[in-house]
Tab-separated table of N, CA and C in Angstrom:
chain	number	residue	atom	x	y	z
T	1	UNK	N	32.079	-11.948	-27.609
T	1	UNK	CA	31.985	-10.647	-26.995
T	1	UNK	C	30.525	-10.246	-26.767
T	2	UNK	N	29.263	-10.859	-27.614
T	2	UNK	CA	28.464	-10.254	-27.767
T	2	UNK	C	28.016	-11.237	-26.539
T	3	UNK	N	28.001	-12.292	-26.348
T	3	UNK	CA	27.575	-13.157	-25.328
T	3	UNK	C	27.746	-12.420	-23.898
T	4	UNK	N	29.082	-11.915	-23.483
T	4	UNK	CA	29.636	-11.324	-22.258
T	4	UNK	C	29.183	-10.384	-22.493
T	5	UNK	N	28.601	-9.655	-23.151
T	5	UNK	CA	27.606	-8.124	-22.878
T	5	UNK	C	26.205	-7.938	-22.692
T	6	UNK	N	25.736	-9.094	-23.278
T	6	UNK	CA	24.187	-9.660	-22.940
T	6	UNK	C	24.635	-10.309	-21.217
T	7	UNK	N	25.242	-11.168	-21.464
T	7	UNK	CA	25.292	-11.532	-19.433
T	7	UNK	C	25.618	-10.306	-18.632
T	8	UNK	N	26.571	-9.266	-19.038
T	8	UNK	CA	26.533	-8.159	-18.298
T	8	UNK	C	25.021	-7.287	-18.117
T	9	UNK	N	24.485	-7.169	-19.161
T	9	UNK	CA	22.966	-6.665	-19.320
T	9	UNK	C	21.792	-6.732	-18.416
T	10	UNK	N	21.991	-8.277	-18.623
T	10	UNK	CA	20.784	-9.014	-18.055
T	10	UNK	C	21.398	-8.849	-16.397
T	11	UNK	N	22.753	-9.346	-15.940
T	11	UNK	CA	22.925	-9.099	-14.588
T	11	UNK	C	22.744	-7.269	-14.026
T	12	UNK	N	22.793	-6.837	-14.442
T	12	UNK	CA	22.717	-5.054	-14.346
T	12	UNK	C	21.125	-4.856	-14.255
T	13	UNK	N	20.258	-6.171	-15.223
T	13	UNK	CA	18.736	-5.564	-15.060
T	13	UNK	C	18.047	-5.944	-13.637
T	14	UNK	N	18.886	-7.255	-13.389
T	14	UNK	CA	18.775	-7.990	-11.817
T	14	UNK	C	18.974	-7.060	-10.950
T	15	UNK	N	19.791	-6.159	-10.839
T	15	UNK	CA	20.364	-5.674	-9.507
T	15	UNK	C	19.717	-4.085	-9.778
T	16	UNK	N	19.021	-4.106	-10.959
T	16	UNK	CA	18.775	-2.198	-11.050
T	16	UNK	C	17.141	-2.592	-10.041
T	17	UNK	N	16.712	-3.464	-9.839
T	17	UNK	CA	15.416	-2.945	-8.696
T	17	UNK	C	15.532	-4.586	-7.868
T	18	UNK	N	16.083	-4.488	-6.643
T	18	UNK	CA	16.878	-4.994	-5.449
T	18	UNK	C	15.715	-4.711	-4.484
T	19	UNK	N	14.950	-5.700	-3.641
T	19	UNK	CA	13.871	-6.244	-2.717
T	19	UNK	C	14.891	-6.808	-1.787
T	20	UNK	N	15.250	-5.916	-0.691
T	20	UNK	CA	15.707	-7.058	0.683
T	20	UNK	C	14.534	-6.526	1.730
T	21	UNK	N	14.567	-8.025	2.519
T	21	UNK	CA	13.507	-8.052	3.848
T	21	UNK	C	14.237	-6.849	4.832
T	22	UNK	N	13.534	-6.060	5.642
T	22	UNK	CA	14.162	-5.155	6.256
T	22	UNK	C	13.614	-5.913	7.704
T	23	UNK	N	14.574	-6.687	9.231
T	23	UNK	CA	13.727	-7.091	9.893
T	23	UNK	C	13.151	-6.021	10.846
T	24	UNK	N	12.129	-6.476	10.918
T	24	UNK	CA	11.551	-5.078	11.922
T	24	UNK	C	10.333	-5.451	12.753
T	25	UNK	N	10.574	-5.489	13.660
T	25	UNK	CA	9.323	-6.018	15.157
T	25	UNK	C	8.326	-4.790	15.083
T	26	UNK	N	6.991	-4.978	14.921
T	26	UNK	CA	6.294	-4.116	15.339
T	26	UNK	C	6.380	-3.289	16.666
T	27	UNK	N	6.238	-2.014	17.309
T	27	UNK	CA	6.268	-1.480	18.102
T	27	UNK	C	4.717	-0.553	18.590
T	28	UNK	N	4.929	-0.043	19.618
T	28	UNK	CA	4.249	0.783	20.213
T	28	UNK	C	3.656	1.836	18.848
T	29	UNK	N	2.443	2.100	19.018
T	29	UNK	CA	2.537	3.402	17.992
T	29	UNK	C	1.932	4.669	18.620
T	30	UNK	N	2.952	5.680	18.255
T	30	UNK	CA	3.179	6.887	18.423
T	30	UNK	C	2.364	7.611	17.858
T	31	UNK	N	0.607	7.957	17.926
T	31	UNK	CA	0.028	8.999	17.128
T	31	UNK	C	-0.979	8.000	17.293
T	32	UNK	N	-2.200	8.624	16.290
T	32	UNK	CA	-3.253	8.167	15.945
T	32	UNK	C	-3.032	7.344	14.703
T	33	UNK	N	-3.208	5.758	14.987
T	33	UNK	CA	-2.799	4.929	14.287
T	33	UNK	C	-3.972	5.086	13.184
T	34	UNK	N	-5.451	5.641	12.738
T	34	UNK	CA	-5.963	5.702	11.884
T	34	UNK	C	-5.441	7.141	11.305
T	35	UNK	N	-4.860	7.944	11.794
T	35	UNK	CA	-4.649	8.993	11.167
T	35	UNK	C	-3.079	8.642	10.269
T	36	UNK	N	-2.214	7.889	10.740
T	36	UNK	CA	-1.487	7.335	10.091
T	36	UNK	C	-1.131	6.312	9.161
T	37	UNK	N	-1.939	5.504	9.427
T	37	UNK	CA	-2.300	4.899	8.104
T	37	UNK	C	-3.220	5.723	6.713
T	38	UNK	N	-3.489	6.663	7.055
T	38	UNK	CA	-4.439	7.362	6.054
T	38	UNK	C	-3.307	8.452	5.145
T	39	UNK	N	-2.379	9.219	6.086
T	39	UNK	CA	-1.494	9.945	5.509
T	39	UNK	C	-0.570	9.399	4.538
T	40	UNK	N	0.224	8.085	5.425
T	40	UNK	CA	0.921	7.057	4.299
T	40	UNK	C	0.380	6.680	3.130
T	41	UNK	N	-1.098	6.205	3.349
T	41	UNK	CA	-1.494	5.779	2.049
T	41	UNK	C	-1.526	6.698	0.509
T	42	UNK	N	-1.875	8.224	1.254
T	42	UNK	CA	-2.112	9.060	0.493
T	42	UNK	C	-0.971	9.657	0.128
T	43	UNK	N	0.436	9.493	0.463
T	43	UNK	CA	1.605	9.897	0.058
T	43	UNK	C	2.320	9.011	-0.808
T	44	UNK	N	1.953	7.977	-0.846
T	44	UNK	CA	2.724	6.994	-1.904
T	44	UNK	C	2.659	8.050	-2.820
T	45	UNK	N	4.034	7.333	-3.864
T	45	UNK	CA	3.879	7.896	-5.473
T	45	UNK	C	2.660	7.562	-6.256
T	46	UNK	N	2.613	8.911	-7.399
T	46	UNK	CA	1.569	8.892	-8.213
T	46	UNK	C	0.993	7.936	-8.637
T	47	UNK	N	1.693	6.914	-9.185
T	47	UNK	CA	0.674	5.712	-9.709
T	47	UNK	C	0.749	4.739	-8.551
T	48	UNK	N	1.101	4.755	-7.561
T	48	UNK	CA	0.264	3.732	-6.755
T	48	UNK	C	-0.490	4.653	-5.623
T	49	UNK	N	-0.841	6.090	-5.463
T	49	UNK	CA	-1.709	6.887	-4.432
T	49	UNK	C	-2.914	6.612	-5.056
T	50	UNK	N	-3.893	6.149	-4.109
T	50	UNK	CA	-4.943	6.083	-4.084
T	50	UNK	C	-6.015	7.574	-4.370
T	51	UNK	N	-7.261	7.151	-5.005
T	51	UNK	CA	-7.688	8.513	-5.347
T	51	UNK	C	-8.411	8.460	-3.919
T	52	UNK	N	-9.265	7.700	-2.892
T	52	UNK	CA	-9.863	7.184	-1.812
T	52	UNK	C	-9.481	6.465	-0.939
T	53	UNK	N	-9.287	7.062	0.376
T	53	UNK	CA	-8.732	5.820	1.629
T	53	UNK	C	-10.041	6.464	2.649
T	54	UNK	N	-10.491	5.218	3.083
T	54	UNK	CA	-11.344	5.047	4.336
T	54	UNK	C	-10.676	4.404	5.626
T	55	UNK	N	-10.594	4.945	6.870
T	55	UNK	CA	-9.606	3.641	7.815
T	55	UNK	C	-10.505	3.746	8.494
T	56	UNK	N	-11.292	2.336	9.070
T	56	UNK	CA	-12.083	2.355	10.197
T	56	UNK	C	-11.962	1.546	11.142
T	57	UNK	N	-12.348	1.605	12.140
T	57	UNK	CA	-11.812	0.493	13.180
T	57	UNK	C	-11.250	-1.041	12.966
T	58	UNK	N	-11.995	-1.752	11.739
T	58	UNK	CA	-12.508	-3.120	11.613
T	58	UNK	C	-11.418	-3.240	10.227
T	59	UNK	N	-10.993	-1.995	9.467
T	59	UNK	CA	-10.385	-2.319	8.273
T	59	UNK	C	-9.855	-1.145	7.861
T	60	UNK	N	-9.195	-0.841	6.374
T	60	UNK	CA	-8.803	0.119	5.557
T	60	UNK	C	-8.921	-0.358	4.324
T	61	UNK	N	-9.602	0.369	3.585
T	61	UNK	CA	-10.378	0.540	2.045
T	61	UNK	C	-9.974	2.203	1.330
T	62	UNK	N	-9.356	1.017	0.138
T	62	UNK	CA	-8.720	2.692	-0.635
T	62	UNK	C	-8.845	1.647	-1.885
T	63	UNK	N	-8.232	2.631	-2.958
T	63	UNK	CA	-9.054	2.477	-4.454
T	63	UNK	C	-9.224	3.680	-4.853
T	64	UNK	N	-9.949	3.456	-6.347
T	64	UNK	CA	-10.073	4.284	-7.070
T	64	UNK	C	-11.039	5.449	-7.051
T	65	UNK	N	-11.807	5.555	-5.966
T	65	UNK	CA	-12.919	6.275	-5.353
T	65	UNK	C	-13.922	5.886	-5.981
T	66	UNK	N	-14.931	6.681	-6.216
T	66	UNK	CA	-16.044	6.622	-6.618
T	66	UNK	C	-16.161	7.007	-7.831
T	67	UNK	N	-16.951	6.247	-8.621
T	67	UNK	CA	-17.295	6.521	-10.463
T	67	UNK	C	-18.664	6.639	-10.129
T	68	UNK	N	-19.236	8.000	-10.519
T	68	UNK	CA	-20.395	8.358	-10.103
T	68	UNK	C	-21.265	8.657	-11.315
T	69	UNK	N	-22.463	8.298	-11.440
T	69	UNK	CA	-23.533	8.386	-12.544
T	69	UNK	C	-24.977	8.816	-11.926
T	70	UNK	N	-25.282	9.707	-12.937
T	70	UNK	CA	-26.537	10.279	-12.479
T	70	UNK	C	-27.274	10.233	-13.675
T	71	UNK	N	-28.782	9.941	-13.402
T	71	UNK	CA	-29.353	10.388	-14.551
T	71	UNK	C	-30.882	10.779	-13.712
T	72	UNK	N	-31.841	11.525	-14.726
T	72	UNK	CA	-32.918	12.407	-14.174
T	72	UNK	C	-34.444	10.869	-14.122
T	73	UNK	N	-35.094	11.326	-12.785
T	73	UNK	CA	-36.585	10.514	-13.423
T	73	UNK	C	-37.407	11.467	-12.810
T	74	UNK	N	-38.486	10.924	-12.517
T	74	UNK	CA	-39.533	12.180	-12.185
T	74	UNK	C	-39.418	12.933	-10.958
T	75	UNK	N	-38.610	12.242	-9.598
T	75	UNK	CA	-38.920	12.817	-8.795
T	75	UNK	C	-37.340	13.642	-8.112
T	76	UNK	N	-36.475	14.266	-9.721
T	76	UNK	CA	-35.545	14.369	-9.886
T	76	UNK	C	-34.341	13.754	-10.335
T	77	UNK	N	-32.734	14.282	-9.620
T	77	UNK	CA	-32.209	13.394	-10.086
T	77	UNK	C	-31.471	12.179	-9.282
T	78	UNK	N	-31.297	10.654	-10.058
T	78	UNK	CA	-31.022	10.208	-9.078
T	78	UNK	C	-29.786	9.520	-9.492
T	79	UNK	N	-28.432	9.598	-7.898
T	79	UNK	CA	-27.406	9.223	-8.538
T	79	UNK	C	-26.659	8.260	-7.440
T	80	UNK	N	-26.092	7.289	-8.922
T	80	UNK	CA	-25.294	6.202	-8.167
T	80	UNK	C	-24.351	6.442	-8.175
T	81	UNK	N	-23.319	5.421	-7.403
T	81	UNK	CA	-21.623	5.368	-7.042
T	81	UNK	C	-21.188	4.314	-6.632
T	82	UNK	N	-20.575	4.179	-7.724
T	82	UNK	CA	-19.241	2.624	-7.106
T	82	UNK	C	-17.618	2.435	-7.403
T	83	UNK	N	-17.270	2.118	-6.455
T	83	UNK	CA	-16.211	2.228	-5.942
T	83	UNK	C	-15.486	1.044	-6.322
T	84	UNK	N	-13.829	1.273	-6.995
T	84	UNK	CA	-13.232	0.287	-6.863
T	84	UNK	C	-12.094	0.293	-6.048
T	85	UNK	N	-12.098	-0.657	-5.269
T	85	UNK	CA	-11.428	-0.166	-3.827
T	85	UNK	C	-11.260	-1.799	-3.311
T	86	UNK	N	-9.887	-1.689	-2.786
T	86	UNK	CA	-9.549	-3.262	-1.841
T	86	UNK	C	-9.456	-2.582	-0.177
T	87	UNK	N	-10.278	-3.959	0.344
T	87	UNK	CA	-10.441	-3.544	1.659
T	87	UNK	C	-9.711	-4.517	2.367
T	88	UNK	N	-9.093	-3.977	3.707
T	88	UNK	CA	-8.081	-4.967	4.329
T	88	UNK	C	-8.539	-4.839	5.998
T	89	UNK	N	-9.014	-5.960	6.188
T	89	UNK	CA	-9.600	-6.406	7.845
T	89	UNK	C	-8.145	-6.543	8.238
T	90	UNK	N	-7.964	-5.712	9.802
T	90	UNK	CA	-6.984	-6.094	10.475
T	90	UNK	C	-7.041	-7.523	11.402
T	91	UNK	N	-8.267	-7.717	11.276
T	91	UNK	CA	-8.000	-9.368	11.526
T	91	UNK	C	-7.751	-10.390	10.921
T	92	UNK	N	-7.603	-10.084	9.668
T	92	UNK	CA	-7.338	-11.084	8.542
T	92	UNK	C	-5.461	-11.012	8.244
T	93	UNK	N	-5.043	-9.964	8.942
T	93	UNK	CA	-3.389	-9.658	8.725
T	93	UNK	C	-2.922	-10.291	9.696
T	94	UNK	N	-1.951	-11.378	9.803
T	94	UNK	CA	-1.544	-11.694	10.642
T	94	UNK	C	0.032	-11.273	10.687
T	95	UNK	N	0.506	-11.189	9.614
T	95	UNK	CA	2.201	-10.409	9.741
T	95	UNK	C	2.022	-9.313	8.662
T	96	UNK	N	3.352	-8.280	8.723
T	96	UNK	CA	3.461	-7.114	7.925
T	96	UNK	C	5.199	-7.588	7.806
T	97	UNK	N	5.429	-7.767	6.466
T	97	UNK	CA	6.369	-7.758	5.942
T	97	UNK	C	7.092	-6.188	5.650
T	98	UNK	N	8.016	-5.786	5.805
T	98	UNK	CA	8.967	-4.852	5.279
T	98	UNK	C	9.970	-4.431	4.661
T	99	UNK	N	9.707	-4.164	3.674
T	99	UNK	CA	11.086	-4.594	2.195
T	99	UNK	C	11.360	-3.150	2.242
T	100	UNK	N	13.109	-3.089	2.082
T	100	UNK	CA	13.547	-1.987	1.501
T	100	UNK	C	14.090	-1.969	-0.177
T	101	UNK	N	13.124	-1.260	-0.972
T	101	UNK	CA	13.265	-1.296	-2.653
T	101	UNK	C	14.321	-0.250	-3.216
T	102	UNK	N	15.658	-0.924	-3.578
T	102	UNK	CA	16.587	0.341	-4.359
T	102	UNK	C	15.952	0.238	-6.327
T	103	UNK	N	15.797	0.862	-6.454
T	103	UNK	CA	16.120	0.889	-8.495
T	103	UNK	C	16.069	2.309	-8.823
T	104	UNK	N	16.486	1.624	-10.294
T	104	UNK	CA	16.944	3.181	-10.993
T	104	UNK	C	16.061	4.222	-10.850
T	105	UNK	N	14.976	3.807	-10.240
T	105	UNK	CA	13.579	4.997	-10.239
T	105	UNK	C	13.772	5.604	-9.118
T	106	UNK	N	14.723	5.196	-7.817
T	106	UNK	CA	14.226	5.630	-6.207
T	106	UNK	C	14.768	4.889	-5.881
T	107	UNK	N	14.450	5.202	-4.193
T	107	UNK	CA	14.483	4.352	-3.161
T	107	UNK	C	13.151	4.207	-2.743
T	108	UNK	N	12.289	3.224	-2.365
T	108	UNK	CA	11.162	3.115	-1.381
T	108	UNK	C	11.059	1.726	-0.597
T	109	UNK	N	10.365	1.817	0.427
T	109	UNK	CA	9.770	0.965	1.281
T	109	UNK	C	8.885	0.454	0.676
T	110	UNK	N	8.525	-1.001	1.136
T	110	UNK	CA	7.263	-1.424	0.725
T	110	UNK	C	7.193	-2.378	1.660
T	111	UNK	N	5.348	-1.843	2.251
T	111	UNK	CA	4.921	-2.678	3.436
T	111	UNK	C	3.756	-3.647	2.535
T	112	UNK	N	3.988	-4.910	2.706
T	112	UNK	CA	3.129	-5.789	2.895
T	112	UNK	C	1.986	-6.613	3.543
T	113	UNK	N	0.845	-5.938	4.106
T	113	UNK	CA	0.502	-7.065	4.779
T	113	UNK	C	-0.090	-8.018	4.576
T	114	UNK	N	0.104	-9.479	5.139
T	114	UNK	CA	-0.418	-10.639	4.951
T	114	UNK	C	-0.819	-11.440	5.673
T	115	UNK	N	-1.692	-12.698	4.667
T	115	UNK	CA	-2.473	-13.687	5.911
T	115	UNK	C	-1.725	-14.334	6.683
T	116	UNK	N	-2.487	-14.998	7.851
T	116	UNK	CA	-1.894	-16.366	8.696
T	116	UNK	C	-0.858	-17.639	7.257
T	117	UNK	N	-1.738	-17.732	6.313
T	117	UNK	CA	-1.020	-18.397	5.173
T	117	UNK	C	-0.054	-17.710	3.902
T	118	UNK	N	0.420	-16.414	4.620
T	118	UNK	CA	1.309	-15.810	4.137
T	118	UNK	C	1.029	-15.094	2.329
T	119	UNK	N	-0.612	-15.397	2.506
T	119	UNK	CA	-0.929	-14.500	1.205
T	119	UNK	C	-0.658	-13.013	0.953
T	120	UNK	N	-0.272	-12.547	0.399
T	120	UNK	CA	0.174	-10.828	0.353
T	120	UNK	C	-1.810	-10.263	-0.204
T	121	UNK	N	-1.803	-9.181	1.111
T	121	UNK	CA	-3.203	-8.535	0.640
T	121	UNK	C	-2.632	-7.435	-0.211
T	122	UNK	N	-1.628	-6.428	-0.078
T	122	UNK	CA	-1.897	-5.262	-1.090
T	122	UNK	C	-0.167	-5.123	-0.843
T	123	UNK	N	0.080	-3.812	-1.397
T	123	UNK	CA	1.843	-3.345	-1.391
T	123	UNK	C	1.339	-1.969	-1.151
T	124	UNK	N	2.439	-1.296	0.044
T	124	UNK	CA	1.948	0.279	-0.151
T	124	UNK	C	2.960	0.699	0.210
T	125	UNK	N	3.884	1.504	-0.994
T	125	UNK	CA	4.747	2.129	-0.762
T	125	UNK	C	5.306	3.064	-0.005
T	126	UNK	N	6.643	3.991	0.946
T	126	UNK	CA	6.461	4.578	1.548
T	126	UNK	C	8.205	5.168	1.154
T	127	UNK	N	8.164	6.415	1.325
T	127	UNK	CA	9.379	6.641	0.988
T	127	UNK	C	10.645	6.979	1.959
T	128	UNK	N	10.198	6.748	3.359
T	128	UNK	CA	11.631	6.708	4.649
T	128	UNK	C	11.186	5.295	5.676
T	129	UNK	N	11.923	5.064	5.773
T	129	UNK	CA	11.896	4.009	6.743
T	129	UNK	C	11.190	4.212	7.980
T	130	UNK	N	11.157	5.357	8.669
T	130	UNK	CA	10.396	5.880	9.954
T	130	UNK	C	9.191	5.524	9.576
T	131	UNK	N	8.900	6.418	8.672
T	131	UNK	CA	7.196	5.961	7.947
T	131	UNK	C	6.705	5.189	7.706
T	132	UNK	N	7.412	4.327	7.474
T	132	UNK	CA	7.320	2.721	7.057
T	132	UNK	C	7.009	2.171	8.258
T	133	UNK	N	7.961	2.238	9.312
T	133	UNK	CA	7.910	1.655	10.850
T	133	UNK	C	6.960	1.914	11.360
T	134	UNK	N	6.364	3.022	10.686
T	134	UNK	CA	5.137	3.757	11.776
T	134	UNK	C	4.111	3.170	11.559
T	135	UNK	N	3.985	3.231	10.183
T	135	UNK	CA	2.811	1.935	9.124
T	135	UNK	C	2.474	0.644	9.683
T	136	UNK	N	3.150	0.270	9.626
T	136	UNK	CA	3.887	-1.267	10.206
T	136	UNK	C	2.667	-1.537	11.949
T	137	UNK	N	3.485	-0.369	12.524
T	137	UNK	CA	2.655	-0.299	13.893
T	137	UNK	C	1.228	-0.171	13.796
T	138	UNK	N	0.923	0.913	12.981
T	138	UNK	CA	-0.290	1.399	13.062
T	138	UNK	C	-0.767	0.320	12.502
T	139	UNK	N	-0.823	-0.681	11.771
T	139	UNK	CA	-1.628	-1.558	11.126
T	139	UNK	C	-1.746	-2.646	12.295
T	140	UNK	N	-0.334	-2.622	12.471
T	140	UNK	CA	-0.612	-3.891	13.785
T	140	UNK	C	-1.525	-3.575	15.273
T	141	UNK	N	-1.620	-2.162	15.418
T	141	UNK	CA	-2.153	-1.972	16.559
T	141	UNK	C	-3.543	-1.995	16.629
């Protein structure tokens, strides 16, 4: 009995957070594709929202912002900043994967994008599918 309740267990822990490919062709994008990639990023849930997103023509860089230190010398004070932050060249993405994530926590999206050799650069969650689609575009465009 105790055997058939551990296999029930373990199959219940399988299926409580469920990754299927969602297929989805990039499209046209509707808006300002840097203004949309910047909103998405910053709406993910709490522990994966970024404290910093930069989108610039050539890439998008987000992270932990800036850890800033100052200290005084003579000709005042002078202060540094560094950033921990992953940056993603849209020329280095050659596909955007799109998973729809069920578990006991939610529902969310999760866009992937990755290399020509199918390396995954980052995961950025999104919580409707539109948004997701829109992501998707805006990265590709």
């Amino acid at each position: 009995m105790k055997a058939v309740l551990s296999v029930a267990l373990f199959a219940l822990a399988l299926t409580a957070c469920v990754y299927v490919p969602t297929e989805y062709q990039a499209g046209p994008v509707h808006g300002d594709p840097k203004k949309i990639v910047e909103r998405v990023m910053y709406e993910q849930p709490g522990s994966k929202r970024p404290e910093y997103v930069d989108v610039t023509d050539d890439y998008v860089e987000f992270g932990a912002g800036s850890k800033g230190s100052s200290r005084e010398t003579l000709t005042g004070f002078n202060h540094s900043s560094k950033k921990d932050v992953t940056r993603l060249y849209y020329r280095t993405m050659a596909d955007v994967k799109l998973l729809d994530r069920a578990s006991l926590k939610g529902h969310w999206y999760i866009v992937e994008p990755r290399t020509g050799r199918g390396r995954k650069l980052a995961d950025v969650y999104v919580e409707n599918q539109k948004d997701a689609e829109s992501f998707v575009d805006a990265l590709i465009a």
